Amino acid sequence: MVLILFGGLFSGFVQDTKEGDRLLGVWEPSNGRARVKVEKIGTKYYGKIVWLKEPTDPETKQPKTDKNNPDPGLRNVPLKGYRMLKDFVYKGKDEWADGTIYDPLNGSTYSCTIKMTDENTLEIRGYIGVSALGRTDIWKRLVVKK
Amino acid sequence: MMLKRYSVLITRTWCAALLALSCTSLHAQVDTTAGAADDEDYGQYDNVGFADDGAKRFCSPKIEGLSPAKLISVGYDYQMGYQMIADSLRSQSPFAPWGNFNPDTGEVAYSHGLRLACNIPVVSKTSLVWQLGANYWEQQYEFKDGNSLSNPMLTALRDNGLRTMGINTTVFKPLNDKQFLLFQGSADMSGDFQLSKLMPARYLKYSVAAIWGKRPTERKQWGIGVSRTYRVGELNYIPIVLFNWTDASNKWGTEILFPARAHVRRTINSRNMVFAGYELEGQSYRLYRNNDPSANFDMRREDLEIRRGEIRLRLVYEFSLKGFVWMSVQAGYRINYRYDVDRLTDGAEIYRGFGLVSDAPYVMVNQLTNPLYFNISLNLVSP
């Protein structure tokens, strides 16, 4: 009986993991300003900036850093490699939640949910407090050309 | 059956807890500076393509550096002292045996009022943004010599003040990654009515605007369109120009919807912005309440509307108080453009077209001197 229970649990867990891992890969927000690689650390999903349309700060002529971060100690952190999506958990039904999205343009962090509408399209909704006070962006999956 | 489900749930929870514990060291505190020292080959991401060939990009309603949109706003507006020189009623009223009341000058000590607004996204997708909003503005007039006023317009302002309540909607429809359409519409009830006794719907004022625009870069959007507006008090159909721009350094920009408003923006940082410019404000206010039932002059039967329009030259400082709560502080000079009165029988609109379409006379031509004004608001801003 216990074995059957464990077996059922394990197969369910594997299935959830497999479905959740569909988020892994490289994605582009609708504005085309950045490319974000989603990775998995433990059971959670994170997205880091791997490409910037304008990688150089026009003022400093140096690679862009997180200069709008409210924490002065983090303003020299390079934007390339920055984890702008954090702590997402797969909830089933093509949805990842409990995470946050960071907007380097204004230094704000928003609550966020991710909905996969098809294998190559994400609806990313950042919001303040309640989902109604938010904005949805469409991200498209990219493939790296060899 | 219930027991079995419960057992599965307990076991799942227990296993998940074990798994979580085993992973804690991996993700308890994920370092955001991953890129600083990771071994990612970033060069490979220069050469990519969409996995889905049919993918289409749409332009965003915003540009880089634009001041954040206000979802909820609670504000207070204060105008310092000025004179209101009220005219006599220039044409005989069919209901007013004493329609030829005398001109009168009122010394306004100050005028002030609450300004509430909300603008909530209903649909917020890359391919369509649709927002619904509501607003409530009031203007109360405090006269120095209130008891000695005789002109019915001045006594109506003294006793009732003016209010505007309305609903509005905005639709942003991107056509592709460079072009967009923008529609705005509003229905406003404006007058000296009581909140407990609103005016009939036939007195609502409808404003609309439609813009076709382009967003050639992340830092520039412009558009041209037409609008039906009451911003100078009376109805007008006018062309409009949108021009939002941010310079390469992100320090300077413009936020323009001409002729309604135009500002130059100086961005101190992403949470502190200063604006210099002007806004054209106004509406057509129906004198609806009969504030002197003992008199034979019943305002409700006169069909009188104050055509109020003003230009506000101003400096604005907007900053983040905490997170998404921003404060806006304004100081400026209020220039009276029009404060004249029309008679609109049964709400039938008069369209003058700046005198080109009609030269119908106003029934009162009033003069206002120009004061300094101040405005402060707390705002919840949009992502």
PDB file of N, CA and C in Angstrom, chain B residues 179-258:
ATOM      1  N   GLN B 179       3.759  50.870 -35.116  1.00  0.00           N
ATOM      2  CA  GLN B 179       2.582  51.741 -35.233  1.00  0.00           C
ATOM      3  C   GLN B 179       1.496  51.337 -34.225  1.00  0.00           C
ATOM      4  N   PHE B 180       0.705  52.330 -33.847  1.00  0.00           N
ATOM      5  CA  PHE B 180      -0.358  52.051 -32.878  1.00  0.00           C
ATOM      6  C   PHE B 180      -1.537  52.983 -33.101  1.00  0.00           C
ATOM      7  N   LEU B 181      -2.669  52.580 -32.546  1.00  0.00           N
ATOM      8  CA  LEU B 181      -3.856  53.432 -32.473  1.00  0.00           C
ATOM      9  C   LEU B 181      -4.177  53.662 -31.002  1.00  0.00           C
ATOM     10  N   LEU B 182      -4.642  54.858 -30.689  1.00  0.00           N
ATOM     11  CA  LEU B 182      -4.992  55.189 -29.310  1.00  0.00           C
ATOM     12  C   LEU B 182      -6.369  55.857 -29.313  1.00  0.00           C
ATOM     13  N   PHE B 183      -7.288  55.311 -28.529  1.00  0.00           N
ATOM     14  CA  PHE B 183      -8.630  55.892 -28.405  1.00  0.00           C
ATOM     15  C   PHE B 183      -8.876  56.265 -26.945  1.00  0.00           C
ATOM     16  N   GLN B 184      -9.458  57.429 -26.751  1.00  0.00           N
ATOM     17  CA  GLN B 184      -9.856  57.815 -25.404  1.00  0.00           C
ATOM     18  C   GLN B 184     -11.270  58.370 -25.472  1.00  0.00           C
ATOM     19  N   GLY B 185     -12.065  58.031 -24.474  1.00  0.00           N
ATOM     20  CA  GLY B 185     -13.417  58.565 -24.422  1.00  0.00           C
ATOM     21  C   GLY B 185     -13.825  58.807 -22.980  1.00  0.00           C
ATOM     22  N   SER B 186     -14.648  59.830 -22.764  1.00  0.00           N
ATOM     23  CA  SER B 186     -15.111  60.070 -21.398  1.00  0.00           C
ATOM     24  C   SER B 186     -16.515  60.655 -21.422  1.00  0.00           C
ATOM     25  N   ALA B 187     -17.231  60.396 -20.344  1.00  0.00           N
ATOM     26  CA  ALA B 187     -18.556  60.986 -20.128  1.00  0.00           C
ATOM     27  C   ALA B 187     -18.514  61.656 -18.767  1.00  0.00           C
ATOM     28  N   ASP B 188     -18.766  62.966 -18.752  1.00  0.00           N
ATOM     29  CA  ASP B 188     -18.624  63.724 -17.510  1.00  0.00           C
ATOM     30  C   ASP B 188     -19.904  64.463 -17.165  1.00  0.00           C
ATOM     31  N   MET B 189     -20.221  64.437 -15.884  1.00  0.00           N
ATOM     32  CA  MET B 189     -21.315  65.238 -15.358  1.00  0.00           C
ATOM     33  C   MET B 189     -20.675  66.407 -14.621  1.00  0.00           C
ATOM     34  N   SER B 190     -20.904  67.609 -15.105  1.00  0.00           N
ATOM     35  CA  SER B 190     -20.248  68.779 -14.526  1.00  0.00           C
ATOM     36  C   SER B 190     -21.284  69.838 -14.204  1.00  0.00           C
ATOM     37  N   GLY B 191     -21.210  70.366 -12.990  1.00  0.00           N
ATOM     38  CA  GLY B 191     -22.157  71.408 -12.613  1.00  0.00           C
ATOM     39  C   GLY B 191     -22.078  71.706 -11.132  1.00  0.00           C
ATOM     40  N   ASP B 192     -23.111  72.397 -10.636  1.00  0.00           N
ATOM     41  CA  ASP B 192     -23.134  72.722  -9.203  1.00  0.00           C
ATOM     42  C   ASP B 192     -24.113  71.798  -8.467  1.00  0.00           C
ATOM     43  N   PHE B 193     -24.223  70.578  -8.979  1.00  0.00           N
ATOM     44  CA  PHE B 193     -25.175  69.611  -8.409  1.00  0.00           C
ATOM     45  C   PHE B 193     -24.695  69.085  -7.047  1.00  0.00           C
ATOM     46  N   GLN B 194     -25.631  68.462  -6.341  1.00  0.00           N
ATOM     47  CA  GLN B 194     -25.293  67.787  -5.083  1.00  0.00           C
ATOM     48  C   GLN B 194     -24.980  66.325  -5.373  1.00  0.00           C
ATOM     49  N   LEU B 195     -24.088  65.746  -4.570  1.00  0.00           N
ATOM     50  CA  LEU B 195     -23.786  64.322  -4.740  1.00  0.00           C
ATOM     51  C   LEU B 195     -25.020  63.470  -4.454  1.00  0.00           C
ATOM     52  N   SER B 196     -25.886  63.986  -3.583  1.00  0.00           N
ATOM     53  CA  SER B 196     -27.096  63.229  -3.237  1.00  0.00           C
ATOM     54  C   SER B 196     -28.184  63.379  -4.300  1.00  0.00           C
ATOM     55  N   LYS B 197     -27.986  64.311  -5.241  1.00  0.00           N
ATOM     56  CA  LYS B 197     -28.997  64.542  -6.266  1.00  0.00           C
ATOM     57  C   LYS B 197     -28.290  64.884  -7.575  1.00  0.00           C
ATOM     58  N   LEU B 198     -27.985  63.839  -8.321  1.00  0.00           N
ATOM     59  CA  LEU B 198     -27.229  64.030  -9.554  1.00  0.00           C
ATOM     60  C   LEU B 198     -28.123  64.617 -10.643  1.00  0.00           C
ATOM     61  N   MET B 199     -27.482  65.116 -11.686  1.00  0.00           N
ATOM     62  CA  MET B 199     -28.230  65.717 -12.797  1.00  0.00           C
ATOM     63  C   MET B 199     -28.686  64.614 -13.758  1.00  0.00           C
ATOM     64  N   PRO B 200     -29.700  64.904 -14.571  1.00  0.00           N
ATOM     65  CA  PRO B 200     -30.136  63.923 -15.576  1.00  0.00           C
ATOM     66  C   PRO B 200     -29.018  63.626 -16.578  1.00  0.00           C
ATOM     67  N   ALA B 201     -29.070  62.430 -17.140  1.00  0.00           N
ATOM     68  CA  ALA B 201     -28.020  61.970 -18.060  1.00  0.00           C
ATOM     69  C   ALA B 201     -27.920  62.837 -19.308  1.00  0.00           C
ATOM     70  N   ARG B 202     -28.989  63.561 -19.653  1.00  0.00           N
ATOM     71  CA  ARG B 202     -28.931  64.361 -20.887  1.00  0.00           C
ATOM     72  C   ARG B 202     -27.932  65.511 -20.771  1.00  0.00           C
ATOM     73  N   TYR B 203     -27.503  65.803 -19.553  1.00  0.00           N
ATOM     74  CA  TYR B 203     -26.535  66.879 -19.378  1.00  0.00           C
ATOM     75  C   TYR B 203     -25.085  66.364 -19.349  1.00  0.00           C
ATOM     76  N   LEU B 204     -24.886  65.084 -19.584  1.00  0.00           N
ATOM     77  CA  LEU B 204     -23.520  64.549 -19.648  1.00  0.00           C
ATOM     78  C   LEU B 204     -22.774  65.179 -20.825  1.00  0.00           C
ATOM     79  N   LYS B 205     -21.489  65.371 -20.641  1.00  0.00           N
ATOM     80  CA  LYS B 205     -20.627  65.907 -21.702  1.00  0.00           C
ATOM     81  C   LYS B 205     -19.691  64.787 -22.165  1.00  0.00           C
ATOM     82  N   TYR B 206     -19.656  64.567 -23.454  1.00  0.00           N
ATOM     83  CA  TYR B 206     -18.862  63.465 -24.007  1.00  0.00           C
ATOM     84  C   TYR B 206     -17.630  64.022 -24.708  1.00  0.00           C
ATOM     85  N   SER B 207     -16.493  63.468 -24.352  1.00  0.00           N
ATOM     86  CA  SER B 207     -15.236  63.844 -25.005  1.00  0.00           C
ATOM     87  C   SER B 207     -14.607  62.589 -25.595  1.00  0.00           C
ATOM     88  N   VAL B 208     -14.038  62.713 -26.762  1.00  0.00           N
ATOM     89  CA  VAL B 208     -13.359  61.571 -27.391  1.00  0.00           C
ATOM     90  C   VAL B 208     -12.082  62.061 -28.078  1.00  0.00           C
ATOM     91  N   ALA B 209     -11.152  61.141 -28.220  1.00  0.00           N
ATOM     92  CA  ALA B 209      -9.924  61.443 -28.959  1.00  0.00           C
ATOM     93  C   ALA B 209      -9.471  60.171 -29.653  1.00  0.00           C
ATOM     94  N   ALA B 210      -8.956  60.331 -30.851  1.00  0.00           N
ATOM     95  CA  ALA B 210      -8.421  59.190 -31.605  1.00  0.00           C
ATOM     96  C   ALA B 210      -7.081  59.610 -32.202  1.00  0.00           C
ATOM     97  N   ILE B 211      -6.093  58.746 -32.026  1.00  0.00           N
ATOM     98  CA  ILE B 211      -4.734  59.072 -32.475  1.00  0.00           C
ATOM     99  C   ILE B 211      -4.162  57.887 -33.229  1.00  0.00           C
ATOM    100  N   TRP B 212      -3.510  58.170 -34.339  1.00  0.00           N
ATOM    101  CA  TRP B 212      -2.652  57.183 -34.995  1.00  0.00           C
ATOM    102  C   TRP B 212      -1.222  57.611 -34.715  1.00  0.00           C
ATOM    103  N   GLY B 213      -0.398  56.652 -34.290  1.00  0.00           N
ATOM    104  CA  GLY B 213       0.949  57.050 -33.921  1.00  0.00           C
ATOM    105  C   GLY B 213       2.008  56.047 -34.319  1.00  0.00           C
ATOM    106  N   LYS B 214       3.249  56.489 -34.170  1.00  0.00           N
ATOM    107  CA  LYS B 214       4.398  55.629 -34.440  1.00  0.00           C
ATOM    108  C   LYS B 214       5.341  55.656 -33.246  1.00  0.00           C
ATOM    109  N   ARG B 215       6.021  54.549 -33.075  1.00  0.00           N
ATOM    110  CA  ARG B 215       7.014  54.429 -32.007  1.00  0.00           C
ATOM    111  C   ARG B 215       8.302  53.932 -32.667  1.00  0.00           C
ATOM    112  N   PRO B 216       9.021  54.849 -33.304  1.00  0.00           N
ATOM    113  CA  PRO B 216      10.176  54.418 -34.101  1.00  0.00           C
ATOM    114  C   PRO B 216      11.322  53.861 -33.272  1.00  0.00           C
ATOM    115  N   THR B 217      11.459  54.322 -32.025  1.00  0.00           N
ATOM    116  CA  THR B 217      12.527  53.805 -31.164  1.00  0.00           C
ATOM    117  C   THR B 217      11.963  53.613 -29.761  1.00  0.00           C
ATOM    118  N   GLU B 218      12.795  53.031 -28.890  1.00  0.00           N
ATOM    119  CA  GLU B 218      12.394  52.828 -27.493  1.00  0.00           C
ATOM    120  C   GLU B 218      12.226  54.147 -26.757  1.00  0.00           C
ATOM    121  N   ARG B 219      12.741  55.229 -27.355  1.00  0.00           N
ATOM    122  CA  ARG B 219      12.744  56.510 -26.648  1.00  0.00           C
ATOM    123  C   ARG B 219      11.858  57.565 -27.307  1.00  0.00           C
ATOM    124  N   LYS B 220      11.092  57.162 -28.297  1.00  0.00           N
ATOM    125  CA  LYS B 220      10.280  58.167 -28.974  1.00  0.00           C
ATOM    126  C   LYS B 220       8.957  57.563 -29.444  1.00  0.00           C
ATOM    127  N   GLN B 221       7.871  58.288 -29.202  1.00  0.00           N
ATOM    128  CA  GLN B 221       6.594  57.958 -29.824  1.00  0.00           C
ATOM    129  C   GLN B 221       5.898  59.263 -30.203  1.00  0.00           C
ATOM    130  N   TRP B 222       5.278  59.271 -31.361  1.00  0.00           N
ATOM    131  CA  TRP B 222       4.553  60.465 -31.776  1.00  0.00           C
ATOM    132  C   TRP B 222       3.256  60.026 -32.447  1.00  0.00           C
ATOM    133  N   GLY B 223       2.320  60.945 -32.502  1.00  0.00           N
ATOM    134  CA  GLY B 223       1.054  60.591 -33.125  1.00  0.00           C
ATOM    135  C   GLY B 223       0.264  61.840 -33.489  1.00  0.00           C
ATOM    136  N   ILE B 224      -0.683  61.672 -34.397  1.00  0.00           N
ATOM    137  CA  ILE B 224      -1.576  62.763 -34.765  1.00  0.00           C
ATOM    138  C   ILE B 224      -3.010  62.243 -34.695  1.00  0.00           C
ATOM    139  N   GLY B 225      -3.930  63.142 -34.397  1.00  0.00           N
ATOM    140  CA  GLY B 225      -5.310  62.695 -34.291  1.00  0.00           C
ATOM    141  C   GLY B 225      -6.274  63.849 -34.171  1.00  0.00           C
ATOM    142  N   VAL B 226      -7.492  63.508 -33.810  1.00  0.00           N
ATOM    143  CA  VAL B 226      -8.535  64.523 -33.630  1.00  0.00           C
ATOM    144  C   VAL B 226      -9.234  64.275 -32.295  1.00  0.00           C
ATOM    145  N   SER B 227      -9.831  65.331 -31.780  1.00  0.00           N
ATOM    146  CA  SER B 227     -10.536  65.167 -30.503  1.00  0.00           C
ATOM    147  C   SER B 227     -11.790  66.035 -30.470  1.00  0.00           C
ATOM    148  N   ARG B 228     -12.719  65.566 -29.673  1.00  0.00           N
ATOM    149  CA  ARG B 228     -13.910  66.347 -29.327  1.00  0.00           C
ATOM    150  C   ARG B 228     -13.735  66.661 -27.851  1.00  0.00           C
ATOM    151  N   THR B 229     -13.612  67.949 -27.544  1.00  0.00           N
ATOM    152  CA  THR B 229     -13.168  68.280 -26.197  1.00  0.00           C
ATOM    153  C   THR B 229     -13.888  69.504 -25.635  1.00  0.00           C
ATOM    154  N   TYR B 230     -13.928  69.562 -24.312  1.00  0.00           N
ATOM    155  CA  TYR B 230     -14.467  70.727 -23.605  1.00  0.00           C
ATOM    156  C   TYR B 230     -13.369  71.416 -22.798  1.00  0.00           C
ATOM    157  N   ARG B 231     -12.120  71.178 -23.148  1.00  0.00           N
ATOM    158  CA  ARG B 231     -11.027  71.690 -22.326  1.00  0.00           C
ATOM    159  C   ARG B 231     -10.984  73.215 -22.230  1.00  0.00           C
ATOM    160  N   VAL B 232     -11.542  73.897 -23.214  1.00  0.00           N
ATOM    161  CA  VAL B 232     -11.618  75.358 -23.069  1.00  0.00           C
ATOM    162  C   VAL B 232     -13.055  75.773 -22.731  1.00  0.00           C
ATOM    163  N   GLY B 233     -13.775  74.854 -22.086  1.00  0.00           N
ATOM    164  CA  GLY B 233     -15.125  75.169 -21.627  1.00  0.00           C
ATOM    165  C   GLY B 233     -16.184  74.762 -22.619  1.00  0.00           C
ATOM    166  N   GLU B 234     -16.135  75.357 -23.795  1.00  0.00           N
ATOM    167  CA  GLU B 234     -17.165  75.021 -24.778  1.00  0.00           C
ATOM    168  C   GLU B 234     -16.678  73.903 -25.693  1.00  0.00           C
ATOM    169  N   LEU B 235     -17.629  73.325 -26.394  1.00  0.00           N
ATOM    170  CA  LEU B 235     -17.318  72.211 -27.291  1.00  0.00           C
ATOM    171  C   LEU B 235     -16.400  72.654 -28.436  1.00  0.00           C
ATOM    172  N   ASN B 236     -15.378  71.836 -28.678  1.00  0.00           N
ATOM    173  CA  ASN B 236     -14.498  72.081 -29.823  1.00  0.00           C
ATOM    174  C   ASN B 236     -14.074  70.766 -30.447  1.00  0.00           C
ATOM    175  N   TYR B 237     -13.851  70.792 -31.746  1.00  0.00           N
ATOM    176  CA  TYR B 237     -13.248  69.665 -32.461  1.00  0.00           C
ATOM    177  C   TYR B 237     -11.879  70.154 -32.925  1.00  0.00           C
ATOM    178  N   ILE B 238     -10.834  69.538 -32.394  1.00  0.00           N
ATOM    179  CA  ILE B 238      -9.504  70.071 -32.712  1.00  0.00           C
ATOM    180  C   ILE B 238      -8.526  68.938 -33.018  1.00  0.00           C
ATOM    181  N   PRO B 239      -7.536  69.245 -33.862  1.00  0.00           N
ATOM    182  CA  PRO B 239      -6.481  68.258 -34.094  1.00  0.00           C
ATOM    183  C   PRO B 239      -5.585  68.149 -32.861  1.00  0.00           C
ATOM    184  N   ILE B 240      -4.997  66.984 -32.652  1.00  0.00           N
ATOM    185  CA  ILE B 240      -4.099  66.798 -31.506  1.00  0.00           C
ATOM    186  C   ILE B 240      -2.800  66.140 -31.972  1.00  0.00           C
ATOM    187  N   VAL B 241      -1.748  66.441 -31.239  1.00  0.00           N
ATOM    188  CA  VAL B 241      -0.424  65.900 -31.554  1.00  0.00           C
ATOM    189  C   VAL B 241       0.165  65.295 -30.294  1.00  0.00           C
ATOM    190  N   LEU B 242       0.606  64.061 -30.397  1.00  0.00           N
ATOM    191  CA  LEU B 242       1.268  63.362 -29.296  1.00  0.00           C
ATOM    192  C   LEU B 242       2.762  63.332 -29.587  1.00  0.00           C
ATOM    193  N   PHE B 243       3.567  63.670 -28.601  1.00  0.00           N
ATOM    194  CA  PHE B 243       5.014  63.563 -28.794  1.00  0.00           C
ATOM    195  C   PHE B 243       5.682  63.283 -27.450  1.00  0.00           C
ATOM    196  N   ASN B 244       6.036  62.026 -27.223  1.00  0.00           N
ATOM    197  CA  ASN B 244       6.765  61.637 -26.022  1.00  0.00           C
ATOM    198  C   ASN B 244       8.161  61.222 -26.447  1.00  0.00           C
ATOM    199  N   TRP B 245       9.153  61.766 -25.756  1.00  0.00           N
ATOM    200  CA  TRP B 245      10.531  61.520 -26.179  1.00  0.00           C
ATOM    201  C   TRP B 245      11.446  61.556 -24.965  1.00  0.00           C
ATOM    202  N   THR B 246      12.468  60.728 -24.989  1.00  0.00           N
ATOM    203  CA  THR B 246      13.496  60.718 -23.951  1.00  0.00           C
ATOM    204  C   THR B 246      14.855  60.710 -24.635  1.00  0.00           C
ATOM    205  N   ASP B 247      15.765  61.548 -24.149  1.00  0.00           N
ATOM    206  CA  ASP B 247      17.075  61.605 -24.806  1.00  0.00           C
ATOM    207  C   ASP B 247      17.930  60.405 -24.417  1.00  0.00           C
ATOM    208  N   ALA B 248      19.068  60.257 -25.085  1.00  0.00           N
ATOM    209  CA  ALA B 248      19.890  59.056 -24.909  1.00  0.00           C
ATOM    210  C   ALA B 248      20.412  58.907 -23.490  1.00  0.00           C
ATOM    211  N   SER B 249      20.611  60.041 -22.808  1.00  0.00           N
ATOM    212  CA  SER B 249      21.139  59.968 -21.446  1.00  0.00           C
ATOM    213  C   SER B 249      20.049  59.678 -20.422  1.00  0.00           C
ATOM    214  N   ASN B 250      18.788  59.645 -20.867  1.00  0.00           N
ATOM    215  CA  ASN B 250      17.625  59.446 -19.985  1.00  0.00           C
ATOM    216  C   ASN B 250      17.411  60.604 -19.013  1.00  0.00           C
ATOM    217  N   LYS B 251      18.073  61.728 -19.241  1.00  0.00           N
ATOM    218  CA  LYS B 251      17.945  62.847 -18.303  1.00  0.00           C
ATOM    219  C   LYS B 251      16.844  63.828 -18.719  1.00  0.00           C
ATOM    220  N   TRP B 252      16.609  63.946 -20.017  1.00  0.00           N
ATOM    221  CA  TRP B 252      15.653  64.916 -20.517  1.00  0.00           C
ATOM    222  C   TRP B 252      14.605  64.234 -21.384  1.00  0.00           C
ATOM    223  N   GLY B 253      13.442  64.836 -21.412  1.00  0.00           N
ATOM    224  CA  GLY B 253      12.414  64.285 -22.278  1.00  0.00           C
ATOM    225  C   GLY B 253      11.236  65.221 -22.403  1.00  0.00           C
ATOM    226  N   THR B 254      10.289  64.839 -23.240  1.00  0.00           N
ATOM    227  CA  THR B 254       9.056  65.607 -23.371  1.00  0.00           C
ATOM    228  C   THR B 254       7.870  64.664 -23.186  1.00  0.00           C
ATOM    229  N   GLU B 255       6.800  65.187 -22.625  1.00  0.00           N
ATOM    230  CA  GLU B 255       5.530  64.461 -22.525  1.00  0.00           C
ATOM    231  C   GLU B 255       4.459  65.439 -23.011  1.00  0.00           C
ATOM    232  N   ILE B 256       4.065  65.267 -24.267  1.00  0.00           N
ATOM    233  CA  ILE B 256       3.211  66.257 -24.924  1.00  0.00           C
ATOM    234  C   ILE B 256       1.977  65.597 -25.535  1.00  0.00           C
ATOM    235  N   LEU B 257       0.823  66.141 -25.221  1.00  0.00           N
ATOM    236  CA  LEU B 257      -0.402  65.821 -25.947  1.00  0.00           C
ATOM    237  C   LEU B 257      -1.027  67.174 -26.285  1.00  0.00           C
ATOM    238  N   PHE B 258      -0.515  67.798 -27.337  1.00  0.00           N
ATOM    239  CA  PHE B 258      -0.880  69.158 -27.688  1.00  0.00           C
ATOM    240  C   PHE B 258      -2.278  69.208 -28.306  1.00  0.00           C
TER     241      PHE B 258
END
